[in-house]
Every structure is written in structure tokens, then in C-alpha cells.
Amino acid sequence: GQNIDQPTEMTATEGAIVQINCTYQTSGFNGLFWYQQHAGEAPTFLSYNVLDGLEEKGRFSSFLSRSKGYSYLLLKELQMKDSASYLCAAPGDSGTYKYIFGTGTRLKVLA
Amino acid sequence: GAGVSQSPSNKVTEKGKDVELRCDPISGHTALYWYRQSLGQGLEFLIYFQGNSAPDKSGLPSDRFSAERTGGSVSTLTIQRTQQEDSAVYLCASSPGGSTGELFFGEGSRLTVL
């Protein structure tokens, strides 16, 4: 089966750190993506993990554990503009690039 | 163009009418995807193309939905006899293909069925 789970909503304060978790169950694995989507806009690419460990990119980092089917997105030094939905995506079937998205986590950053 | 282009950006139609949504991917991208996003929801996979062929059509909600891609470029998603539950934003994305295929999304076509 194909299943990707994320929390529905999170709230954090400007300047803080927030971790958004994603668990997945897919029959194959070709990497896990994180996308950011502001209200009314298209999703934009944030990160890609195919090997275990942490990938750091400025204020954003993404972690993957393939054995646990688990990933997280870490956002540091939160800014108001980080208020958005964060979508986790993974291939649904082995050997294909049919990317299945989680329902997304709506992050609200408060002043 | 530089990005994925979708048209129309907004479409209001009456229940029972047919609609066509168009997607122009980034030039040279071999993979093309259609997703549907209802208000406040995540992305629902509909179909993807590798070149002109669609290896996986399993996400199409019913036989009223069809999609084609010609010349390895433009794709059209057609919804026949639209129903109110078809109201959503239809997002198209393209990718260079391969194992690290980041998806580049268009701005979407917002469909409202009255």
C-alpha cells in the first residue's frame, strides 16, 4: 500500500525552531521530497533525500531514516513568511516516479 | 516559456458540461504529472506521463476523466459531464525525469462546477 502521514497543523513563534514529521509506507523508494506551498500558490521544491541522514540547506534541513520510513523537515529561525503548508512526497510504487503526496502540514508562525 | 504553464487559470462551468485543461511543461522535461487539490487538502495524484505514454492512470477518479500528451510536450486533461465534486484546483507538474526528478509545478487551473 501507499500511505504518507503528516500532522495537519502546527503553530510556532517567530525566531523559533520547528520540526515537521512525515512517515511513509510505500512499496518502493526512490527518494523523499519536501515542498512548500503558500496559500493560493503552487508547491515549490524544498529538499530531496535519498540516503539516510541530514541534508542542510540554509535555515531548512531535512532528515531521512529509510529503515524507519521516517523523515522530518527542520525549520530554524522561523520567519512570518514561513507560514505555509509543507508537503511530504514519496514515490508510490517501486521503480516508478509516481509521486504520492501527504495531506500537508499547515504551519502558522506567530509574532 | 521558463516555467510550467497552465490554462485556463480559472474555469466556471455548469454541471454536465465538458471541460479541457491544458498544461505546457518546461521544454525538455520528459515526465508530466496531473494532481488535484481540493480546498484545504493535499495533492491527489491523477496520472503521470513518461514521454507520451501514461504508465499509471490509477488515480483518475472515474471514466469521465481522461488525459493525453502529444509530442512529448503539451498535455490535456479532459473532464466529461462535470459534477460539483470535480470542483478543485488541477495542478500540472513536469520533471526532467530520472531518479532525482524534482517536480516543477504550474500555477494550476481552478475549476468551479455550479
mmCIF file with all atom_site columns, C-alpha atoms in Angstrom:
data_model
loop_
_atom_site.group_PDB
_atom_site.id
_atom_site.type_symbol
_atom_site.label_atom_id
_atom_site.label_alt_id
_atom_site.label_comp_id
_atom_site.label_asym_id
_atom_site.label_entity_id
_atom_site.label_seq_id
_atom_site.pdbx_PDB_ins_code
_atom_site.Cartn_x
_atom_site.Cartn_y
_atom_site.Cartn_z
_atom_site.occupancy
_atom_site.B_iso_or_equiv
_atom_site.pdbx_formal_charge
_atom_site.auth_seq_id
_atom_site.auth_comp_id
_atom_site.auth_asym_id
_atom_site.auth_atom_id
_atom_site.pdbx_PDB_model_num
ATOM 1   C CA . GLY A 1 1   ? 0.000   0.000  0.000   1.00 0.00 ? 1   GLY A CA 1
ATOM 2   C CA . GLN A 1 2   ? 0.904   3.643  -0.246  1.00 0.00 ? 2   GLN A CA 1
ATOM 3   C CA . ASN A 1 3   ? 0.492   5.904  2.740   1.00 0.00 ? 3   ASN A CA 1
ATOM 4   C CA . ILE A 1 4   ? 2.122   9.140  3.816   1.00 0.00 ? 4   ILE A CA 1
ATOM 5   C CA . ASP A 1 5   ? 1.247   10.695 7.178   1.00 0.00 ? 5   ASP A CA 1
ATOM 6   C CA . GLN A 1 6   ? 1.923   14.205 8.445   1.00 0.00 ? 6   GLN A CA 1
ATOM 7   C CA . PRO A 1 7   ? 0.421   16.296 11.248  1.00 0.00 ? 7   PRO A CA 1
ATOM 8   C CA . THR A 1 8   ? -2.380  18.522 9.987   1.00 0.00 ? 8   THR A CA 1
ATOM 9   C CA . GLU A 1 9   ? -1.382  21.768 11.680  1.00 0.00 ? 9   GLU A CA 1
ATOM 10  C CA . MET A 1 10  ? 1.432   23.219 13.743  1.00 0.00 ? 10  MET A CA 1
ATOM 11  C CA . THR A 1 11  ? 1.980   26.601 15.346  1.00 0.00 ? 11  THR A CA 1
ATOM 12  C CA . ALA A 1 12  ? 5.308   28.153 16.267  1.00 0.00 ? 12  ALA A CA 1
ATOM 13  C CA . THR A 1 13  ? 6.735   31.526 17.219  1.00 0.00 ? 13  THR A CA 1
ATOM 14  C CA . GLU A 1 14  ? 8.888   33.772 15.070  1.00 0.00 ? 14  GLU A CA 1
ATOM 15  C CA . GLY A 1 15  ? 12.580  33.023 15.662  1.00 0.00 ? 15  GLY A CA 1
ATOM 16  C CA . ALA A 1 16  ? 11.913  29.534 16.995  1.00 0.00 ? 16  ALA A CA 1
ATOM 17  C CA . ILE A 1 17  ? 12.724  26.090 15.548  1.00 0.00 ? 17  ILE A CA 1
ATOM 18  C CA . VAL A 1 18  ? 10.025  23.708 14.354  1.00 0.00 ? 18  VAL A CA 1
ATOM 19  C CA . GLN A 1 19  ? 10.211  20.071 13.241  1.00 0.00 ? 19  GLN A CA 1
ATOM 20  C CA . ILE A 1 20  ? 7.585   18.675 10.868  1.00 0.00 ? 20  ILE A CA 1
ATOM 21  C CA . ASN A 1 21  ? 7.454   14.883 10.778  1.00 0.00 ? 21  ASN A CA 1
ATOM 22  C CA . CYS A 1 22  ? 6.466   12.585 7.949   1.00 0.00 ? 22  CYS A CA 1
ATOM 23  C CA . THR A 1 23  ? 6.079   8.816  7.999   1.00 0.00 ? 23  THR A CA 1
ATOM 24  C CA . TYR A 1 24  ? 5.638   6.839  4.837   1.00 0.00 ? 24  TYR A CA 1
ATOM 25  C CA . GLN A 1 25  ? 4.769   3.340  3.725   1.00 0.00 ? 25  GLN A CA 1
ATOM 26  C CA . THR A 1 26  ? 5.406   2.742  0.057   1.00 0.00 ? 26  THR A CA 1
ATOM 27  C CA . SER A 1 27  ? 6.190   -0.384 -1.878  1.00 0.00 ? 27  SER A CA 1
ATOM 28  C CA . GLY A 1 28  ? 9.342   1.126  -3.328  1.00 0.00 ? 28  GLY A CA 1
ATOM 29  C CA . PHE A 1 29  ? 11.595  4.025  -2.577  1.00 0.00 ? 29  PHE A CA 1
ATOM 30  C CA . ASN A 1 30  ? 13.320  6.438  -4.921  1.00 0.00 ? 30  ASN A CA 1
ATOM 31  C CA . GLY A 1 31  ? 13.745  9.342  -2.527  1.00 0.00 ? 31  GLY A CA 1
ATOM 32  C CA . LEU A 1 32  ? 11.610  11.622 -0.416  1.00 0.00 ? 32  LEU A CA 1
ATOM 33  C CA . PHE A 1 33  ? 10.759  15.220 -1.213  1.00 0.00 ? 33  PHE A CA 1
ATOM 34  C CA . TRP A 1 34  ? 9.585   18.192 0.791   1.00 0.00 ? 34  TRP A CA 1
ATOM 35  C CA . TYR A 1 35  ? 7.647   21.002 -0.849  1.00 0.00 ? 35  TYR A CA 1
ATOM 36  C CA . GLN A 1 36  ? 6.397   24.336 0.459   1.00 0.00 ? 36  GLN A CA 1
ATOM 37  C CA . GLN A 1 37  ? 3.031   25.711 -0.613  1.00 0.00 ? 37  GLN A CA 1
ATOM 38  C CA . HIS A 1 38  ? 1.797   29.174 0.282   1.00 0.00 ? 38  HIS A CA 1
ATOM 39  C CA . ALA A 1 39  ? -1.950  29.691 0.229   1.00 0.00 ? 39  ALA A CA 1
ATOM 40  C CA . GLY A 1 40  ? -3.232  30.072 -3.309  1.00 0.00 ? 40  GLY A CA 1
ATOM 41  C CA . GLU A 1 41  ? 0.128   29.268 -4.871  1.00 0.00 ? 41  GLU A CA 1
ATOM 42  C CA . ALA A 1 42  ? 1.781   26.251 -6.470  1.00 0.00 ? 42  ALA A CA 1
ATOM 43  C CA . PRO A 1 43  ? 4.071   23.989 -4.419  1.00 0.00 ? 43  PRO A CA 1
ATOM 44  C CA . THR A 1 44  ? 7.780   24.738 -4.657  1.00 0.00 ? 44  THR A CA 1
ATOM 45  C CA . PHE A 1 45  ? 10.647  22.331 -4.071  1.00 0.00 ? 45  PHE A CA 1
ATOM 46  C CA . LEU A 1 46  ? 12.500  22.475 -0.761  1.00 0.00 ? 46  LEU A CA 1
ATOM 47  C CA . SER A 1 47  ? 14.568  19.321 -0.400  1.00 0.00 ? 47  SER A CA 1
ATOM 48  C CA . TYR A 1 48  ? 15.248  15.792 -1.559  1.00 0.00 ? 48  TYR A CA 1
ATOM 49  C CA . ASN A 1 49  ? 16.638  12.884 0.485   1.00 0.00 ? 49  ASN A CA 1
ATOM 50  C CA . VAL A 1 50  ? 17.548  9.512  -0.911  1.00 0.00 ? 50  VAL A CA 1
ATOM 51  C CA . LEU A 1 51  ? 20.149  8.408  1.642   1.00 0.00 ? 51  LEU A CA 1
ATOM 52  C CA . ASP A 1 52  ? 19.820  8.272  5.418   1.00 0.00 ? 52  ASP A CA 1
ATOM 53  C CA . GLY A 1 53  ? 20.892  11.321 7.330   1.00 0.00 ? 53  GLY A CA 1
ATOM 54  C CA . LEU A 1 54  ? 20.504  15.044 7.451   1.00 0.00 ? 54  LEU A CA 1
ATOM 55  C CA . GLU A 1 55  ? 20.630  17.397 4.469   1.00 0.00 ? 55  GLU A CA 1
ATOM 56  C CA . GLU A 1 56  ? 21.117  21.028 5.412   1.00 0.00 ? 56  GLU A CA 1
ATOM 57  C CA . LYS A 1 57  ? 20.186  23.939 3.204   1.00 0.00 ? 57  LYS A CA 1
ATOM 58  C CA . GLY A 1 58  ? 20.319  27.290 4.938   1.00 0.00 ? 58  GLY A CA 1
ATOM 59  C CA . ARG A 1 59  ? 17.539  27.615 7.521   1.00 0.00 ? 59  ARG A CA 1
ATOM 60  C CA . PHE A 1 60  ? 15.912  24.399 6.299   1.00 0.00 ? 60  PHE A CA 1
ATOM 61  C CA . SER A 1 61  ? 17.171  20.865 6.910   1.00 0.00 ? 61  SER A CA 1
ATOM 62  C CA . SER A 1 62  ? 15.636  17.521 6.063   1.00 0.00 ? 62  SER A CA 1
ATOM 63  C CA . PHE A 1 63  ? 16.323  14.161 7.669   1.00 0.00 ? 63  PHE A CA 1
ATOM 64  C CA . LEU A 1 64  ? 15.612  10.651 6.419   1.00 0.00 ? 64  LEU A CA 1
ATOM 65  C CA . SER A 1 65  ? 15.620  7.202  8.007   1.00 0.00 ? 65  SER A CA 1
ATOM 66  C CA . ARG A 1 66  ? 14.754  4.612  5.379   1.00 0.00 ? 66  ARG A CA 1
ATOM 67  C CA . SER A 1 67  ? 14.636  1.722  7.854   1.00 0.00 ? 67  SER A CA 1
ATOM 68  C CA . LYS A 1 68  ? 12.006  3.564  9.903   1.00 0.00 ? 68  LYS A CA 1
ATOM 69  C CA . GLY A 1 69  ? 10.093  5.059  6.966   1.00 0.00 ? 69  GLY A CA 1
ATOM 70  C CA . TYR A 1 70  ? 10.506  8.436  8.606   1.00 0.00 ? 70  TYR A CA 1
ATOM 71  C CA . SER A 1 71  ? 11.547  11.913 7.614   1.00 0.00 ? 71  SER A CA 1
ATOM 72  C CA . TYR A 1 72  ? 11.404  15.345 9.136   1.00 0.00 ? 72  TYR A CA 1
ATOM 73  C CA . LEU A 1 73  ? 11.779  18.898 7.948   1.00 0.00 ? 73  LEU A CA 1
ATOM 74  C CA . LEU A 1 74  ? 13.507  21.244 10.376  1.00 0.00 ? 74  LEU A CA 1
ATOM 75  C CA . LEU A 1 75  ? 12.954  24.976 10.045  1.00 0.00 ? 75  LEU A CA 1
ATOM 76  C CA . LYS A 1 76  ? 15.224  27.253 12.063  1.00 0.00 ? 76  LYS A CA 1
ATOM 77  C CA . GLU A 1 77  ? 14.974  30.969 12.876  1.00 0.00 ? 77  GLU A CA 1
ATOM 78  C CA . LEU A 1 78  ? 11.350  30.992 11.816  1.00 0.00 ? 78  LEU A CA 1
ATOM 79  C CA . GLN A 1 79  ? 10.079  33.988 9.903   1.00 0.00 ? 79  GLN A CA 1
ATOM 80  C CA . MET A 1 80  ? 6.499   35.095 9.286   1.00 0.00 ? 80  MET A CA 1
ATOM 81  C CA . LYS A 1 81  ? 6.909   34.244 5.601   1.00 0.00 ? 81  LYS A CA 1
ATOM 82  C CA . ASP A 1 82  ? 7.433   30.592 6.576   1.00 0.00 ? 82  ASP A CA 1
ATOM 83  C CA . SER A 1 83  ? 3.702   30.350 7.301   1.00 0.00 ? 83  SER A CA 1
ATOM 84  C CA . ALA A 1 84  ? 2.652   27.855 4.632   1.00 0.00 ? 84  ALA A CA 1
ATOM 85  C CA . SER A 1 85  ? 1.781   24.213 4.069   1.00 0.00 ? 85  SER A CA 1
ATOM 86  C CA . TYR A 1 86  ? 4.653   21.751 3.968   1.00 0.00 ? 86  TYR A CA 1
ATOM 87  C CA . LEU A 1 87  ? 4.118   18.673 1.829   1.00 0.00 ? 87  LEU A CA 1
ATOM 88  C CA . CYS A 1 88  ? 5.996   15.408 2.079   1.00 0.00 ? 88  CYS A CA 1
ATOM 89  C CA . ALA A 1 89  ? 6.128   13.286 -1.091  1.00 0.00 ? 89  ALA A CA 1
ATOM 90  C CA . ALA A 1 90  ? 7.498   9.862  -1.997  1.00 0.00 ? 90  ALA A CA 1
ATOM 91  C CA . PRO A 1 91  ? 7.162   7.507  -4.952  1.00 0.00 ? 91  PRO A CA 1
ATOM 92  C CA . GLY A 1 92  ? 4.151   5.256  -4.563  1.00 0.00 ? 92  GLY A CA 1
ATOM 93  C CA . ASP A 1 93  ? 5.419   2.253  -6.462  1.00 0.00 ? 93  ASP A CA 1
ATOM 94  C CA . SER A 1 94  ? 8.792   0.621  -6.782  1.00 0.00 ? 94  SER A CA 1
ATOM 95  C CA . GLY A 1 95  ? 10.692  1.557  -9.898  1.00 0.00 ? 95  GLY A CA 1
ATOM 96  C CA . THR A 1 96  ? 8.316   4.339  -10.893 1.00 0.00 ? 96  THR A CA 1
ATOM 97  C CA . TYR A 1 97  ? 8.160   8.064  -10.415 1.00 0.00 ? 97  TYR A CA 1
ATOM 98  C CA . LYS A 1 98  ? 4.508   8.242  -9.414  1.00 0.00 ? 98  LYS A CA 1
ATOM 99  C CA . TYR A 1 99  ? 4.923   10.697 -6.553  1.00 0.00 ? 99  TYR A CA 1
ATOM 100 C CA . ILE A 1 100 ? 2.361   10.499 -3.787  1.00 0.00 ? 100 ILE A CA 1
ATOM 101 C CA . PHE A 1 101 ? 1.905   13.496 -1.510  1.00 0.00 ? 101 PHE A CA 1
ATOM 102 C CA . GLY A 1 102 ? 0.901   13.635 2.104   1.00 0.00 ? 102 GLY A CA 1
ATOM 103 C CA . THR A 1 103 ? -2.010  15.888 3.039   1.00 0.00 ? 103 THR A CA 1
ATOM 104 C CA . GLY A 1 104 ? 0.442   18.580 4.123   1.00 0.00 ? 104 GLY A CA 1
ATOM 105 C CA . THR A 1 105 ? 1.161   20.305 7.418   1.00 0.00 ? 105 THR A CA 1
ATOM 106 C CA . ARG A 1 106 ? -0.174  23.858 7.787   1.00 0.00 ? 106 ARG A CA 1
ATOM 107 C CA . LEU A 1 107 ? 2.395   25.847 9.730   1.00 0.00 ? 107 LEU A CA 1
ATOM 108 C CA . LYS A 1 108 ? 1.387   29.120 11.369  1.00 0.00 ? 108 LYS A CA 1
ATOM 109 C CA . VAL A 1 109 ? 4.196   31.367 12.532  1.00 0.00 ? 109 VAL A CA 1
ATOM 110 C CA . LEU A 1 110 ? 3.121   33.839 15.208  1.00 0.00 ? 110 LEU A CA 1
ATOM 111 C CA . ALA A 1 111 ? 4.826   37.106 16.034  1.00 0.00 ? 111 ALA A CA 1
ATOM 112 C CA . GLY B 2 1   ? 8.397   29.657 -21.532 1.00 0.00 ? 1   GLY B CA 1
ATOM 113 C CA . ALA B 2 2   ? 10.588  29.357 -18.464 1.00 0.00 ? 2   ALA B CA 1
ATOM 114 C CA . GLY B 2 3   ? 8.087   27.534 -16.284 1.00 0.00 ? 3   GLY B CA 1
ATOM 115 C CA . VAL B 2 4   ? 5.102   25.198 -16.450 1.00 0.00 ? 4   VAL B CA 1
ATOM 116 C CA . SER B 2 5   ? 2.142   26.979 -17.963 1.00 0.00 ? 5   SER B CA 1
ATOM 117 C CA . GLN B 2 6   ? -1.478  26.003 -17.358 1.00 0.00 ? 6   GLN B CA 1
ATOM 118 C CA . SER B 2 7   ? -4.676  27.282 -18.908 1.00 0.00 ? 7   SER B CA 1
ATOM 119 C CA . PRO B 2 8   ? -7.252  28.382 -18.149 1.00 0.00 ? 8   PRO B CA 1
ATOM 120 C CA . SER B 2 9   ? -6.282  29.725 -14.741 1.00 0.00 ? 9   SER B CA 1
ATOM 121 C CA . ASN B 2 10  ? -9.944  29.822 -13.773 1.00 0.00 ? 10  ASN B CA 1
ATOM 122 C CA . LYS B 2 11  ? -12.903 27.981 -15.227 1.00 0.00 ? 11  LYS B CA 1
ATOM 123 C CA . VAL B 2 12  ? -16.511 28.143 -14.105 1.00 0.00 ? 12  VAL B CA 1
ATOM 124 C CA . THR B 2 13  ? -18.817 25.662 -15.753 1.00 0.00 ? 13  THR B CA 1
ATOM 125 C CA . GLU B 2 14  ? -22.259 24.185 -15.342 1.00 0.00 ? 14  GLU B CA 1
ATOM 126 C CA . LYS B 2 15  ? -22.817 20.679 -14.118 1.00 0.00 ? 15  LYS B CA 1
ATOM 127 C CA . GLY B 2 16  ? -22.880 18.240 -17.029 1.00 0.00 ? 16  GLY B CA 1
ATOM 128 C CA . LYS B 2 17  ? -20.595 20.245 -19.334 1.00 0.00 ? 17  LYS B CA 1
ATOM 129 C CA . ASP B 2 18  ? -17.211 19.011 -20.546 1.00 0.00 ? 18  ASP B CA 1
ATOM 130 C CA . VAL B 2 19  ? -14.002 20.893 -19.729 1.00 0.00 ? 19  VAL B CA 1
ATOM 131 C CA . GLU B 2 20  ? -10.455 20.746 -21.052 1.00 0.00 ? 20  GLU B CA 1
ATOM 132 C CA . LEU B 2 21  ? -7.466  21.823 -19.032 1.00 0.00 ? 21  LEU B CA 1
ATOM 133 C CA . ARG B 2 22  ? -4.136  22.376 -20.727 1.00 0.00 ? 22  ARG B CA 1
ATOM 134 C CA . CYS B 2 23  ? -0.570  22.063 -19.474 1.00 0.00 ? 23  CYS B CA 1
ATOM 135 C CA . ASP B 2 24  ? 2.599   23.246 -21.211 1.00 0.00 ? 24  ASP B CA 1
ATOM 136 C CA . PRO B 2 25  ? 5.570   21.681 -19.415 1.00 0.00 ? 25  PRO B CA 1
ATOM 137 C CA . ILE B 2 26  ? 9.102   23.016 -19.244 1.00 0.00 ? 26  ILE B CA 1
ATOM 138 C CA . SER B 2 27  ? 10.834  22.342 -22.527 1.00 0.00 ? 27  SER B CA 1
ATOM 139 C CA . GLY B 2 28  ? 12.787  19.083 -22.478 1.00 0.00 ? 28  GLY B CA 1
ATOM 140 C CA . HIS B 2 29  ? 11.039  17.645 -19.436 1.00 0.00 ? 29  HIS B CA 1
ATOM 141 C CA . THR B 2 30  ? 10.074  14.057 -20.166 1.00 0.00 ? 30  THR B CA 1
ATOM 142 C CA . ALA B 2 31  ? 7.772   13.453 -17.200 1.00 0.00 ? 31  ALA B CA 1
ATOM 143 C CA . LEU B 2 32  ? 4.464   15.238 -16.725 1.00 0.00 ? 32  LEU B CA 1
ATOM 144 C CA . TYR B 2 33  ? 2.041   14.905 -13.806 1.00 0.00 ? 33  TYR B CA 1
ATOM 145 C CA . TRP B 2 34  ? -1.539  15.902 -13.045 1.00 0.00 ? 34  TRP B CA 1
ATOM 146 C CA . TYR B 2 35  ? -2.707  16.368 -9.470  1.00 0.00 ? 35  TYR B CA 1
ATOM 147 C CA . ARG B 2 36  ? -5.956  17.604 -7.976  1.00 0.00 ? 36  ARG B CA 1
ATOM 148 C CA . GLN B 2 37  ? -6.170  19.716 -4.840  1.00 0.00 ? 37  GLN B CA 1
ATOM 149 C CA . SER B 2 38  ? -9.466  20.412 -3.122  1.00 0.00 ? 38  SER B CA 1
ATOM 150 C CA . LEU B 2 39  ? -9.759  23.379 -0.756  1.00 0.00 ? 39  LEU B CA 1
ATOM 151 C CA . GLY B 2 40  ? -7.515  22.913 2.265   1.00 0.00 ? 40  GLY B CA 1
ATOM 152 C CA . GLN B 2 41  ? -6.497  19.413 1.198   1.00 0.00 ? 41  GLN B CA 1
ATOM 153 C CA . GLY B 2 42  ? -3.331  17.757 -0.005  1.00 0.00 ? 42  GLY B CA 1
ATOM 154 C CA . LEU B 2 43  ? -2.449  16.802 -3.557  1.00 0.00 ? 43  LEU B CA 1
ATOM 155 C CA . GLU B 2 44  ? -4.328  13.862 -5.040  1.00 0.00 ? 44  GLU B CA 1
ATOM 156 C CA . PHE B 2 45  ? -2.392  12.029 -7.760  1.00 0.00 ? 45  PHE B CA 1
ATOM 157 C CA . LEU B 2 46  ? -4.344  11.649 -11.008 1.00 0.00 ? 46  LEU B CA 1
ATOM 158 C CA . ILE B 2 47  ? -1.963  10.495 -13.753 1.00 0.00 ? 47  ILE B CA 1
ATOM 159 C CA . TYR B 2 48  ? 1.590   10.803 -14.958 1.00 0.00 ? 48  TYR B CA 1
ATOM 160 C CA . PHE B 2 49  ? 3.221   10.596 -18.375 1.00 0.00 ? 49  PHE B CA 1
ATOM 161 C CA . GLN B 2 50  ? 6.684   9.463  -19.339 1.00 0.00 ? 50  GLN B CA 1
ATOM 162 C CA . GLY B 2 51  ? 7.028   10.840 -22.823 1.00 0.00 ? 51  GLY B CA 1
ATOM 163 C CA . ASN B 2 52  ? 3.642   10.356 -24.472 1.00 0.00 ? 52  ASN B CA 1
ATOM 164 C CA . SER B 2 53  ? 2.673   7.240  -22.572 1.00 0.00 ? 53  SER B CA 1
ATOM 165 C CA . ALA B 2 54  ? 0.906   7.053  -19.228 1.00 0.00 ? 54  ALA B CA 1
ATOM 166 C CA . PRO B 2 55  ? 2.346   4.157  -17.159 1.00 0.00 ? 55  PRO B CA 1
ATOM 167 C CA . ASP B 2 56  ? -0.118  4.815  -14.363 1.00 0.00 ? 56  ASP B CA 1
ATOM 168 C CA . LYS B 2 57  ? -3.698  6.019  -14.752 1.00 0.00 ? 57  LYS B CA 1
ATOM 169 C CA . SER B 2 58  ? -4.852  4.568  -11.461 1.00 0.00 ? 58  SER B CA 1
ATOM 170 C CA . GLY B 2 59  ? -5.502  7.959  -9.888  1.00 0.00 ? 59  GLY B CA 1
ATOM 171 C CA . LEU B 2 60  ? -8.153  9.061  -12.361 1.00 0.00 ? 60  LEU B CA 1
ATOM 172 C CA . PRO B 2 61  ? -11.333 9.264  -10.227 1.00 0.00 ? 61  PRO B CA 1
ATOM 173 C CA . SER B 2 62  ? -13.729 7.899  -12.853 1.00 0.00 ? 62  SER B CA 1
ATOM 174 C CA . ASP B 2 63  ? -14.068 7.178  -16.559 1.00 0.00 ? 63  ASP B CA 1
ATOM 175 C CA . ARG B 2 64  ? -15.254 10.777 -17.016 1.00 0.00 ? 64  ARG B CA 1
ATOM 176 C CA . PHE B 2 65  ? -11.589 11.789 -16.642 1.00 0.00 ? 65  PHE B CA 1
ATOM 177 C CA . SER B 2 66  ? -9.063  11.308 -19.419 1.00 0.00 ? 66  SER B CA 1
ATOM 178 C CA . ALA B 2 67  ? -5.698  12.772 -20.306 1.00 0.00 ? 67  ALA B CA 1
ATOM 179 C CA . GLU B 2 68  ? -3.374  12.743 -23.237 1.00 0.00 ? 68  GLU B CA 1
ATOM 180 C CA . ARG B 2 69  ? 0.029   14.068 -24.110 1.00 0.00 ? 69  ARG B CA 1
ATOM 181 C CA . THR B 2 70  ? 1.266   14.716 -27.608 1.00 0.00 ? 70  THR B CA 1
ATOM 182 C CA . GLY B 2 71  ? 4.750   15.240 -28.994 1.00 0.00 ? 71  GLY B CA 1
ATOM 183 C CA . GLY B 2 72  ? 6.207   14.638 -25.562 1.00 0.00 ? 72  GLY B CA 1
ATOM 184 C CA . SER B 2 73  ? 5.085   18.125 -24.651 1.00 0.00 ? 73  SER B CA 1
ATOM 185 C CA . VAL B 2 74  ? 1.611   19.580 -24.154 1.00 0.00 ? 74  VAL B CA 1
ATOM 186 C CA . SER B 2 75  ? -0.932  17.635 -22.124 1.00 0.00 ? 75  SER B CA 1
ATOM 187 C CA . THR B 2 76  ? -4.686  17.977 -21.903 1.00 0.00 ? 76  THR B CA 1
ATOM 188 C CA . LEU B 2 77  ? -6.852  16.770 -19.029 1.00 0.00 ? 77  LEU B CA 1
ATOM 189 C CA . THR B 2 78  ? -10.479 16.350 -20.051 1.00 0.00 ? 78  THR B CA 1
ATOM 190 C CA . ILE B 2 79  ? -13.388 16.012 -17.671 1.00 0.00 ? 79  ILE B CA 1
ATOM 191 C CA . GLN B 2 80  ? -16.656 14.946 -19.251 1.00 0.00 ? 80  GLN B CA 1
ATOM 192 C CA . ARG B 2 81  ? -20.100 15.581 -17.767 1.00 0.00 ? 81  ARG B CA 1
ATOM 193 C CA . THR B 2 82  ? -18.657 17.574 -14.884 1.00 0.00 ? 82  THR B CA 1
ATOM 194 C CA . GLN B 2 83  ? -20.062 17.137 -11.390 1.00 0.00 ? 83  GLN B CA 1
ATOM 195 C CA . GLN B 2 84  ? -19.890 19.508 -8.427  1.00 0.00 ? 84  GLN B CA 1
ATOM 196 C CA . GLU B 2 85  ? -17.400 17.241 -6.665  1.00 0.00 ? 85  GLU B CA 1
ATOM 197 C CA . ASP B 2 86  ? -14.977 17.870 -9.538  1.00 0.00 ? 86  ASP B CA 1
ATOM 198 C CA . SER B 2 87  ? -14.515 21.432 -8.275  1.00 0.00 ? 87  SER B CA 1
ATOM 199 C CA . ALA B 2 88  ? -10.858 21.774 -7.285  1.00 0.00 ? 88  ALA B CA 1
ATOM 200 C CA . VAL B 2 89  ? -7.528  23.183 -8.392  1.00 0.00 ? 89  VAL B CA 1
ATOM 201 C CA . TYR B 2 90  ? -5.903  20.979 -11.011 1.00 0.00 ? 90  TYR B CA 1
ATOM 202 C CA . LEU B 2 91  ? -2.139  21.194 -10.810 1.00 0.00 ? 91  LEU B CA 1
ATOM 203 C CA . CYS B 2 92  ? 0.264   20.118 -13.512 1.00 0.00 ? 92  CYS B CA 1
ATOM 204 C CA . ALA B 2 93  ? 3.943   19.456 -12.870 1.00 0.00 ? 93  ALA B CA 1
ATOM 205 C CA . SER B 2 94  ? 6.842   18.453 -15.064 1.00 0.00 ? 94  SER B CA 1
ATOM 206 C CA . SER B 2 95  ? 10.160  16.861 -14.295 1.00 0.00 ? 95  SER B CA 1
ATOM 207 C CA . PRO B 2 96  ? 13.360  16.155 -16.213 1.00 0.00 ? 96  PRO B CA 1
ATOM 208 C CA . GLY B 2 97  ? 12.789  12.509 -15.321 1.00 0.00 ? 97  GLY B CA 1
ATOM 209 C CA . GLY B 2 98  ? 15.241  10.139 -13.754 1.00 0.00 ? 98  GLY B CA 1
ATOM 210 C CA . SER B 2 99  ? 15.759  9.215  -10.161 1.00 0.00 ? 99  SER B CA 1
ATOM 211 C CA . THR B 2 100 ? 16.011  12.689 -8.691  1.00 0.00 ? 100 THR B CA 1
ATOM 212 C CA . GLY B 2 101 ? 13.136  14.232 -10.535 1.00 0.00 ? 101 GLY B CA 1
ATOM 213 C CA . GLU B 2 102 ? 12.177  17.388 -8.716  1.00 0.00 ? 102 GLU B CA 1
ATOM 214 C CA . LEU B 2 103 ? 8.679   18.381 -9.796  1.00 0.00 ? 103 LEU B CA 1
ATOM 215 C CA . PHE B 2 104 ? 8.120   21.884 -11.152 1.00 0.00 ? 104 PHE B CA 1
ATOM 216 C CA . PHE B 2 105 ? 4.517   22.945 -10.711 1.00 0.00 ? 105 PHE B CA 1
ATOM 217 C CA . GLY B 2 106 ? 2.324   25.256 -12.727 1.00 0.00 ? 106 GLY B CA 1
ATOM 218 C CA . GLU B 2 107 ? 0.027   27.745 -11.031 1.00 0.00 ? 107 GLU B CA 1
ATOM 219 C CA . GLY B 2 108 ? -2.947  25.451 -11.514 1.00 0.00 ? 108 GLY B CA 1
ATOM 220 C CA . SER B 2 109 ? -6.375  25.639 -13.101 1.00 0.00 ? 109 SER B CA 1
ATOM 221 C CA . ARG B 2 110 ? -9.163  26.387 -10.642 1.00 0.00 ? 110 ARG B CA 1
ATOM 222 C CA . LEU B 2 111 ? -12.330 24.595 -11.737 1.00 0.00 ? 111 LEU B CA 1
ATOM 223 C CA . THR B 2 112 ? -15.715 25.500 -10.273 1.00 0.00 ? 112 THR B CA 1
ATOM 224 C CA . VAL B 2 113 ? -18.721 23.405 -11.240 1.00 0.00 ? 113 VAL B CA 1
ATOM 225 C CA . LEU B 2 114 ? -22.034 25.051 -10.474 1.00 0.00 ? 114 LEU B CA 1
#
